[in-house]
Amino acid sequence: MSEGASAPAEPETTAVLNAEPSQGSESHVAPVLTETPADTVEKPVPSLPELQSTLTKKFTDAEWKALSEFRHQLPDVFAEGYPDNPNARELPITLWGVAIDPAHPEKDARVSVILMKFLRARNMIVSEAREMLISTLRWRVSINIEEVMKEEFPEDIFGSLGHIYGHDKEGRPVVYNVYGGNQDLKAVFGDVRRFIRWRVALMERSVALLDFLEIDQMVQIHDYEGVSFTSRDANSKAAASEATNIFQNHYPSFWYALPSSICYKKFFVNIPTLLNWMFWIFKPILSANTLAKMSVVGSGHHAIKKALLPCIDATQLPKRYGGEADAF
């Protein structure tokens, strides 16, 4: 057969051997060929090709193996994640703008990237990634993400606390949390539930900037200028604790880190002296993974600029952090 030629067509009938001898016969009975219509012969269902992207091409063999196992559990995951929906096993869902079909998750490379986030967040242990995804689906229903994204939050209270501006040198969006942006703590944290909804909405808007094909992570900068830890009240502590729990358990692996120590997932700038001391005291007991996620810069215009410019171009970095951008 010449190269590029198509394979010969399958015959319309299939031969079946009938070699059953009559009972008690000693003579050899020749096999009898009978014909069965082709449409009655069970044929294997062809599998869909694996769609790849820049991000999925970086998966290791071990990650592909875990991902395959995770995919097969999606119908059960959806059933547990949406217990009130009797058809949850079969229905696609949308998570961070990506439709996930439990029957054919391999049809979209973005689905592979999202599922891999849960796996990596749980050290490639499929059972734990499964529980994390189930918990995330239930949490999104309980908080009513759709309504959170429609809610209008007072600009005079929250407008100066969080910003999404520019991108790093690899195209990742940069998110700024300015904790001292509003000194009226009672206004910010008086209604803890409202603060949590606002903070989740900021996160959702940040994630919406990711395409999950080329970019699936962001850089986050935590600015503590003007923050006094002695003035924190019970509400602000409760809000911070709940927000941390939400992001750890329901937004896996969204923070960017280079393999080297030049650029980290999270930058902590303008850190009060007390918090800086606490970090260095506890640093020896922190895991390598935790340390890889954070860079404590401290205060001072030169120090902040020196830490951020290797990651973020000056044209994308606000002037208050040593860049050239006329931002917030």
mmCIF file of C-alpha atoms in Angstrom:
data_model
loop_
_atom_site.group_PDB
_atom_site.id
_atom_site.type_symbol
_atom_site.label_atom_id
_atom_site.label_comp_id
_atom_site.label_asym_id
_atom_site.label_seq_id
_atom_site.Cartn_x
_atom_site.Cartn_y
_atom_site.Cartn_z
ATOM 1 C CA MET A 1 0.000 0.000 0.000
ATOM 2 C CA SER A 2 1.435 3.390 -0.929
ATOM 3 C CA GLU A 3 2.020 6.051 1.707
ATOM 4 C CA GLY A 4 -1.063 8.120 2.462
ATOM 5 C CA ALA A 5 -3.468 5.529 1.091
ATOM 6 C CA SER A 6 -6.513 4.783 3.180
ATOM 7 C CA ALA A 7 -7.039 1.427 4.827
ATOM 8 C CA PRO A 8 -9.340 -1.015 2.930
ATOM 9 C CA ALA A 9 -12.976 -0.819 3.848
ATOM 10 C CA GLU A 10 -14.352 -3.376 6.294
ATOM 11 C CA PRO A 11 -16.531 -6.124 4.627
ATOM 12 C CA GLU A 12 -20.244 -5.822 5.018
ATOM 13 C CA THR A 13 -20.441 -9.224 6.729
ATOM 14 C CA THR A 14 -18.322 -10.925 9.354
ATOM 15 C CA ALA A 15 -17.347 -14.597 9.222
ATOM 16 C CA VAL A 16 -18.065 -16.648 12.325
ATOM 17 C CA LEU A 17 -16.697 -20.160 12.912
ATOM 18 C CA ASN A 18 -19.213 -22.844 13.823
ATOM 19 C CA ALA A 19 -17.118 -25.892 14.685
ATOM 20 C CA GLU A 20 -19.446 -27.643 17.118
ATOM 21 C CA PRO A 21 -19.484 -31.397 16.194
ATOM 22 C CA SER A 22 -22.697 -33.372 16.495
ATOM 23 C CA GLN A 23 -22.995 -35.285 19.740
ATOM 24 C CA GLY A 24 -21.543 -38.807 19.588
ATOM 25 C CA SER A 25 -19.925 -38.417 16.199
ATOM 26 C CA GLU A 26 -16.407 -39.762 15.906
ATOM 27 C CA SER A 27 -15.654 -38.356 12.519
ATOM 28 C CA HIS A 28 -14.025 -34.985 12.051
ATOM 29 C CA VAL A 29 -16.539 -32.310 11.236
ATOM 30 C CA ALA A 30 -15.281 -29.497 9.089
ATOM 31 C CA PRO A 31 -15.868 -25.994 10.449
ATOM 32 C CA VAL A 32 -18.844 -24.272 8.867
ATOM 33 C CA LEU A 33 -18.570 -20.624 7.916
ATOM 34 C CA THR A 34 -21.702 -18.640 8.607
ATOM 35 C CA GLU A 35 -22.230 -14.955 8.011
ATOM 36 C CA THR A 36 -23.455 -12.433 10.517
ATOM 37 C CA PRO A 37 -24.604 -8.973 9.397
ATOM 38 C CA ALA A 38 -21.935 -6.390 10.191
ATOM 39 C CA ASP A 39 -24.353 -4.113 12.003
ATOM 40 C CA THR A 40 -24.880 -6.775 14.691
ATOM 41 C CA VAL A 41 -21.172 -7.077 15.556
ATOM 42 C CA GLU A 42 -20.090 -4.984 18.546
ATOM 43 C CA LYS A 43 -17.388 -2.507 17.591
ATOM 44 C CA PRO A 44 -15.101 -0.609 19.973
ATOM 45 C CA VAL A 45 -15.987 3.025 20.557
ATOM 46 C CA PRO A 46 -13.120 5.153 19.232
ATOM 47 C CA SER A 47 -11.495 7.415 21.826
ATOM 48 C CA LEU A 48 -11.200 11.112 21.134
ATOM 49 C CA PRO A 49 -7.715 12.496 20.529
ATOM 50 C CA GLU A 50 -6.005 14.279 23.426
ATOM 51 C CA LEU A 51 -6.024 18.005 22.762
ATOM 52 C CA GLN A 52 -2.819 19.717 23.837
ATOM 53 C CA SER A 53 -1.776 23.246 24.726
ATOM 54 C CA THR A 54 1.421 24.967 25.764
ATOM 55 C CA LEU A 55 0.602 24.169 29.388
ATOM 56 C CA THR A 56 -0.412 20.519 28.981
ATOM 57 C CA LYS A 57 2.747 19.772 27.005
ATOM 58 C CA LYS A 58 4.657 20.446 30.220
ATOM 59 C CA PHE A 59 2.854 17.705 32.162
ATOM 60 C CA THR A 60 5.032 14.819 33.293
ATOM 61 C CA ASP A 61 4.182 11.161 32.722
ATOM 62 C CA ALA A 62 3.224 10.832 36.381
ATOM 63 C CA GLU A 63 0.911 13.838 36.065
ATOM 64 C CA TRP A 64 -0.776 12.400 32.973
ATOM 65 C CA LYS A 65 -1.354 9.135 34.808
ATOM 66 C CA ALA A 66 -2.954 10.900 37.788
ATOM 67 C CA LEU A 67 -4.993 13.112 35.462
ATOM 68 C CA SER A 68 -6.389 10.089 33.619
ATOM 69 C CA GLU A 69 -7.524 8.549 36.898
ATOM 70 C CA PHE A 70 -9.007 11.858 38.042
ATOM 71 C CA ARG A 71 -10.956 12.281 34.801
ATOM 72 C CA HIS A 72 -12.644 8.898 35.167
ATOM 73 C CA GLN A 73 -14.011 10.001 38.521
ATOM 74 C CA LEU A 74 -15.611 13.218 37.256
ATOM 75 C CA PRO A 75 -19.177 11.842 36.989
ATOM 76 C CA ASP A 76 -19.038 10.776 40.640
ATOM 77 C CA VAL A 77 -17.367 14.061 41.605
ATOM 78 C CA PHE A 78 -20.157 16.061 39.984
ATOM 79 C CA ALA A 79 -22.801 13.876 41.622
ATOM 80 C CA GLU A 80 -21.306 14.552 45.047
ATOM 81 C CA GLY A 81 -20.642 18.199 44.304
ATOM 82 C CA TYR A 82 -24.250 18.817 43.262
ATOM 83 C CA PRO A 83 -26.241 16.334 45.391
ATOM 84 C CA ASP A 84 -29.543 18.111 44.672
ATOM 85 C CA ASN A 85 -29.216 17.595 40.919
ATOM 86 C CA PRO A 86 -30.156 14.034 39.884
ATOM 87 C CA ASN A 87 -28.551 14.568 36.469
ATOM 88 C CA ALA A 88 -25.255 15.969 37.756
ATOM 89 C CA ARG A 89 -23.292 12.925 36.611
ATOM 90 C CA GLU A 90 -24.003 13.631 32.942
ATOM 91 C CA LEU A 91 -24.251 17.420 32.759
ATOM 92 C CA PRO A 92 -21.283 19.666 31.927
ATOM 93 C CA ILE A 93 -20.456 22.399 34.412
ATOM 94 C CA THR A 94 -18.636 25.706 33.974
ATOM 95 C CA LEU A 95 -15.728 26.479 36.272
ATOM 96 C CA TRP A 96 -13.765 29.730 35.807
ATOM 97 C CA GLY A 97 -15.225 30.189 32.353
ATOM 98 C CA VAL A 98 -14.343 26.677 31.136
ATOM 99 C CA ALA A 99 -16.997 24.050 30.363
ATOM 100 C CA ILE A 100 -16.105 20.670 31.863
ATOM 101 C CA ASP A 101 -17.882 17.712 30.257
ATOM 102 C CA PRO A 102 -17.658 14.696 32.580
ATOM 103 C CA ALA A 103 -18.008 12.324 29.614
ATOM 104 C CA HIS A 104 -15.275 13.871 27.448
ATOM 105 C CA PRO A 105 -12.912 16.047 29.527
ATOM 106 C CA GLU A 106 -10.128 15.368 27.008
ATOM 107 C CA LYS A 107 -11.906 17.469 24.370
ATOM 108 C CA ASP A 108 -10.613 20.725 25.910
ATOM 109 C CA ALA A 109 -7.000 21.198 27.005
ATOM 110 C CA ARG A 110 -8.133 23.917 29.410
ATOM 111 C CA VAL A 111 -10.025 21.288 31.403
ATOM 112 C CA SER A 112 -6.812 19.295 31.803
ATOM 113 C CA VAL A 113 -5.052 22.398 33.150
ATOM 114 C CA ILE A 114 -7.797 23.107 35.693
ATOM 115 C CA LEU A 115 -7.931 19.512 36.915
ATOM 116 C CA MET A 116 -4.143 19.486 37.180
ATOM 117 C CA LYS A 117 -4.357 22.472 39.531
ATOM 118 C CA PHE A 118 -6.348 20.408 42.009
ATOM 119 C CA LEU A 119 -3.945 17.485 41.652
ATOM 120 C CA ARG A 120 -0.856 19.616 42.211
ATOM 121 C CA ALA A 121 -2.463 21.343 45.181
ATOM 122 C CA ARG A 122 -2.825 17.905 46.780
ATOM 123 C CA ASN A 123 0.588 16.530 45.793
ATOM 124 C CA MET A 124 -0.847 14.402 42.970
ATOM 125 C CA ILE A 125 -2.964 12.311 45.364
ATOM 126 C CA VAL A 126 -6.100 11.714 43.311
ATOM 127 C CA SER A 127 -8.399 10.962 46.248
ATOM 128 C CA GLU A 128 -7.467 14.235 47.940
ATOM 129 C CA ALA A 129 -7.771 16.238 44.712
ATOM 130 C CA ARG A 130 -11.212 14.699 44.243
ATOM 131 C CA GLU A 131 -12.328 15.830 47.707
ATOM 132 C CA MET A 132 -10.926 19.299 47.071
ATOM 133 C CA LEU A 133 -12.903 19.646 43.828
ATOM 134 C CA ILE A 134 -16.102 18.349 45.444
ATOM 135 C CA SER A 135 -15.679 20.811 48.296
ATOM 136 C CA THR A 136 -15.028 23.655 45.839
ATOM 137 C CA LEU A 137 -18.157 22.895 43.821
ATOM 138 C CA ARG A 138 -20.286 22.816 46.973
ATOM 139 C CA TRP A 139 -18.724 26.028 48.275
ATOM 140 C CA ARG A 140 -19.405 27.868 45.017
ATOM 141 C CA VAL A 141 -23.070 26.878 45.291
ATOM 142 C CA SER A 142 -23.273 27.913 48.942
ATOM 143 C CA ILE A 143 -21.761 31.348 48.372
ATOM 144 C CA ASN A 144 -23.703 31.756 45.106
ATOM 145 C CA ILE A 145 -20.846 32.899 42.883
ATOM 146 C CA GLU A 146 -23.163 34.244 40.190
ATOM 147 C CA GLU A 147 -24.826 36.618 42.652
ATOM 148 C CA VAL A 148 -21.499 37.637 44.161
ATOM 149 C CA MET A 149 -20.299 38.736 40.728
ATOM 150 C CA LYS A 150 -23.438 40.832 40.238
ATOM 151 C CA GLU A 151 -23.200 42.537 43.613
ATOM 152 C CA GLU A 152 -22.119 46.181 43.705
ATOM 153 C CA PHE A 153 -19.727 46.986 46.542
ATOM 154 C CA PRO A 154 -19.279 50.532 47.941
ATOM 155 C CA GLU A 155 -16.407 52.157 46.094
ATOM 156 C CA ASP A 156 -15.597 54.464 49.021
ATOM 157 C CA ILE A 157 -15.041 51.427 51.255
ATOM 158 C CA PHE A 158 -13.449 48.824 48.992
ATOM 159 C CA GLY A 159 -12.217 50.800 45.991
ATOM 160 C CA SER A 160 -8.719 51.396 47.367
ATOM 161 C CA LEU A 161 -8.179 47.932 48.864
ATOM 162 C CA GLY A 162 -7.670 45.789 45.789
ATOM 163 C CA HIS A 163 -6.491 46.352 42.216
ATOM 164 C CA ILE A 164 -5.793 44.291 39.129
ATOM 165 C CA TYR A 165 -3.249 46.146 37.055
ATOM 166 C CA GLY A 166 -0.877 45.172 34.266
ATOM 167 C CA HIS A 167 0.970 41.913 33.851
ATOM 168 C CA ASP A 168 4.379 40.432 34.515
ATOM 169 C CA LYS A 169 7.017 39.798 31.857
ATOM 170 C CA GLU A 170 5.403 36.456 30.953
ATOM 171 C CA GLY A 171 1.898 37.886 30.573
ATOM 172 C CA ARG A 172 0.509 36.881 33.958
ATOM 173 C CA PRO A 173 -1.924 39.383 35.522
ATOM 174 C CA VAL A 174 -0.773 41.190 38.655
ATOM 175 C CA VAL A 175 -3.114 41.609 41.625
ATOM 176 C CA TYR A 176 -2.491 44.133 44.395
ATOM 177 C CA ASN A 177 -3.987 43.801 47.875
ATOM 178 C CA VAL A 178 -3.536 47.128 49.653
ATOM 179 C CA TYR A 179 -4.433 46.383 53.255
ATOM 180 C CA GLY A 180 -3.902 49.925 54.444
ATOM 181 C CA GLY A 181 -5.943 51.445 51.621
ATOM 182 C CA ASN A 182 -8.811 52.218 53.978
ATOM 183 C CA GLN A 183 -7.967 52.950 57.608
ATOM 184 C CA ASP A 184 -11.607 52.716 58.680
ATOM 185 C CA LEU A 185 -11.564 49.096 59.803
ATOM 186 C CA LYS A 186 -15.141 49.197 61.046
ATOM 187 C CA ALA A 187 -16.347 50.205 57.602
ATOM 188 C CA VAL A 188 -14.264 47.515 55.890
ATOM 189 C CA PHE A 189 -14.820 44.629 58.315
ATOM 190 C CA GLY A 190 -18.023 45.661 60.094
ATOM 191 C CA ASP A 191 -19.885 43.234 57.842
ATOM 192 C CA VAL A 192 -17.541 40.244 57.548
ATOM 193 C CA ARG A 193 -19.797 38.434 55.081
ATOM 194 C CA ARG A 194 -19.776 41.437 52.733
ATOM 195 C CA PHE A 195 -15.989 41.710 52.939
ATOM 196 C CA ILE A 196 -15.641 38.027 52.049
ATOM 197 C CA ARG A 197 -17.961 38.418 49.050
ATOM 198 C CA TRP A 198 -15.986 41.447 47.857
ATOM 199 C CA ARG A 199 -12.699 39.586 48.245
ATOM 200 C CA VAL A 200 -14.028 36.546 46.374
ATOM 201 C CA ALA A 201 -15.305 38.799 43.575
ATOM 202 C CA LEU A 202 -11.823 40.326 43.235
ATOM 203 C CA MET A 203 -10.351 36.850 42.970
ATOM 204 C CA GLU A 204 -12.902 35.759 40.378
ATOM 205 C CA ARG A 205 -12.161 38.837 38.244
ATOM 206 C CA SER A 206 -8.463 37.991 38.468
ATOM 207 C CA VAL A 207 -8.996 34.370 37.414
ATOM 208 C CA ALA A 208 -11.148 35.548 34.508
ATOM 209 C CA LEU A 209 -7.973 37.030 32.967
ATOM 210 C CA LEU A 210 -6.396 33.575 32.658
ATOM 211 C CA ASP A 211 -6.908 31.671 29.401
ATOM 212 C CA PHE A 212 -5.722 28.280 30.765
ATOM 213 C CA LEU A 213 -3.956 27.695 27.447
ATOM 214 C CA GLU A 214 -0.873 29.878 27.789
ATOM 215 C CA ILE A 215 -1.463 31.537 31.162
ATOM 216 C CA ASP A 216 -2.915 29.851 34.237
ATOM 217 C CA GLN A 217 -1.317 31.762 37.121
ATOM 218 C CA MET A 218 -0.999 35.283 38.441
ATOM 219 C CA VAL A 219 1.391 37.365 40.522
ATOM 220 C CA GLN A 220 0.064 38.783 43.775
ATOM 221 C CA ILE A 221 1.441 41.690 45.766
ATOM 222 C CA HIS A 222 0.386 42.235 49.389
ATOM 223 C CA ASP A 223 0.984 45.815 50.535
ATOM 224 C CA TYR A 224 0.889 46.413 54.295
ATOM 225 C CA GLU A 225 1.744 50.116 54.293
ATOM 226 C CA GLY A 226 -0.154 51.887 57.057
ATOM 227 C CA VAL A 227 -1.290 48.664 58.711
ATOM 228 C CA SER A 228 -0.984 48.400 62.487
ATOM 229 C CA PHE A 229 -1.433 44.900 63.838
ATOM 230 C CA THR A 230 -2.215 46.235 67.302
ATOM 231 C CA SER A 231 -5.361 47.913 65.956
ATOM 232 C CA ARG A 232 -6.864 44.773 64.423
ATOM 233 C CA ASP A 233 -10.257 43.875 65.880
ATOM 234 C CA ALA A 234 -12.086 40.562 66.087
ATOM 235 C CA ASN A 235 -13.907 41.132 62.792
ATOM 236 C CA SER A 236 -10.755 41.855 60.807
ATOM 237 C CA LYS A 237 -9.077 38.757 62.240
ATOM 238 C CA ALA A 238 -12.100 36.586 61.425
ATOM 239 C CA ALA A 239 -12.268 37.973 57.879
ATOM 240 C CA ALA A 240 -8.569 37.372 57.273
ATOM 241 C CA SER A 241 -8.808 33.814 58.585
ATOM 242 C CA GLU A 242 -11.840 32.944 56.460
ATOM 243 C CA ALA A 243 -10.391 34.514 53.311
ATOM 244 C CA THR A 244 -7.162 32.554 53.759
ATOM 245 C CA ASN A 245 -9.121 29.320 54.200
ATOM 246 C CA ILE A 246 -11.178 29.975 51.053
ATOM 247 C CA PHE A 247 -8.180 30.684 48.839
ATOM 248 C CA GLN A 248 -6.210 27.713 50.129
ATOM 249 C CA ASN A 249 -9.053 25.251 49.618
ATOM 250 C CA HIS A 250 -10.952 26.552 46.594
ATOM 251 C CA TYR A 251 -8.419 28.353 44.359
ATOM 252 C CA PRO A 252 -5.587 25.861 43.823
ATOM 253 C CA SER A 253 -2.207 26.690 42.349
ATOM 254 C CA PHE A 254 -3.004 30.137 40.998
ATOM 255 C CA TRP A 255 0.142 31.865 42.229
ATOM 256 C CA TYR A 256 3.218 32.023 40.024
ATOM 257 C CA ALA A 257 6.797 31.183 41.004
ATOM 258 C CA LEU A 258 9.962 30.830 39.018
ATOM 259 C CA PRO A 259 12.236 27.871 39.771
ATOM 260 C CA SER A 260 14.879 30.304 40.982
ATOM 261 C CA SER A 261 14.581 32.691 43.903
ATOM 262 C CA ILE A 262 14.299 35.799 41.751
ATOM 263 C CA CYS A 263 10.538 35.899 41.455
ATOM 264 C CA TYR A 264 7.958 34.412 43.777
ATOM 265 C CA LYS A 265 4.222 33.803 43.728
ATOM 266 C CA LYS A 266 3.449 36.367 46.381
ATOM 267 C CA PHE A 267 5.342 39.520 47.289
ATOM 268 C CA PHE A 268 4.822 41.002 50.760
ATOM 269 C CA VAL A 269 5.839 44.655 50.720
ATOM 270 C CA ASN A 270 5.898 47.422 53.321
ATOM 271 C CA ILE A 271 5.826 44.766 56.037
ATOM 272 C CA PRO A 272 5.704 46.123 59.600
ATOM 273 C CA THR A 273 8.844 45.357 61.594
ATOM 274 C CA LEU A 274 6.990 43.026 63.976
ATOM 275 C CA LEU A 275 5.664 40.860 61.137
ATOM 276 C CA ASN A 276 9.060 40.807 59.462
ATOM 277 C CA TRP A 277 10.653 39.513 62.646
ATOM 278 C CA MET A 278 7.948 36.871 62.984
ATOM 279 C CA PHE A 279 8.602 35.657 59.458
ATOM 280 C CA TRP A 280 12.304 35.164 60.075
ATOM 281 C CA ILE A 281 11.599 33.419 63.397
ATOM 282 C CA PHE A 282 9.238 30.911 61.796
ATOM 283 C CA LYS A 283 11.106 30.547 58.498
ATOM 284 C CA PRO A 284 13.119 27.475 59.590
ATOM 285 C CA ILE A 285 9.919 25.475 60.201
ATOM 286 C CA LEU A 286 8.195 26.457 56.946
ATOM 287 C CA SER A 287 8.162 23.925 54.128
ATOM 288 C CA ALA A 288 10.096 24.509 50.924
ATOM 289 C CA ASN A 289 6.812 24.714 49.013
ATOM 290 C CA THR A 290 5.523 27.422 51.339
ATOM 291 C CA LEU A 291 8.729 29.435 51.105
ATOM 292 C CA ALA A 292 8.623 29.152 47.301
ATOM 293 C CA LYS A 293 5.283 30.953 47.334
ATOM 294 C CA MET A 294 6.392 34.080 49.144
ATOM 295 C CA SER A 295 8.946 36.860 49.110
ATOM 296 C CA VAL A 296 9.015 39.188 52.104
ATOM 297 C CA VAL A 297 10.446 42.431 50.773
ATOM 298 C CA GLY A 298 9.971 44.751 53.710
ATOM 299 C CA SER A 299 9.706 48.504 53.179
ATOM 300 C CA GLY A 300 11.626 51.157 51.310
ATOM 301 C CA HIS A 301 11.122 52.312 47.741
ATOM 302 C CA HIS A 302 14.483 50.985 46.537
ATOM 303 C CA ALA A 303 14.022 47.534 48.107
ATOM 304 C CA ILE A 304 10.529 47.112 46.635
ATOM 305 C CA LYS A 305 11.636 48.273 43.204
ATOM 306 C CA LYS A 306 14.615 45.917 43.255
ATOM 307 C CA ALA A 307 12.378 42.966 44.155
ATOM 308 C CA LEU A 308 9.566 43.614 41.678
ATOM 309 C CA LEU A 309 11.301 44.836 38.510
ATOM 310 C CA PRO A 310 12.862 41.438 37.664
ATOM 311 C CA CYS A 311 9.305 40.144 37.374
ATOM 312 C CA ILE A 312 7.315 43.143 36.203
ATOM 313 C CA ASP A 313 8.444 45.592 33.541
ATOM 314 C CA ALA A 314 8.693 49.203 34.668
ATOM 315 C CA THR A 315 5.955 50.222 32.218
ATOM 316 C CA GLN A 316 3.581 47.768 33.936
ATOM 317 C CA LEU A 317 4.576 48.550 37.510
ATOM 318 C CA PRO A 318 2.836 51.421 39.361
ATOM 319 C CA LYS A 319 5.027 54.348 40.352
ATOM 320 C CA ARG A 320 4.343 53.763 44.040
ATOM 321 C CA TYR A 321 6.283 50.474 43.717
ATOM 322 C CA GLY A 322 9.179 51.871 41.693
ATOM 323 C CA GLY A 323 7.729 51.577 38.203
ATOM 324 C CA GLU A 324 6.633 54.038 35.554
ATOM 325 C CA ALA A 325 2.898 53.317 35.296
ATOM 326 C CA ASP A 326 0.345 55.930 36.312
ATOM 327 C CA ALA A 327 -1.862 53.471 38.143
ATOM 328 C CA PHE A 328 -3.874 53.557 41.362
#
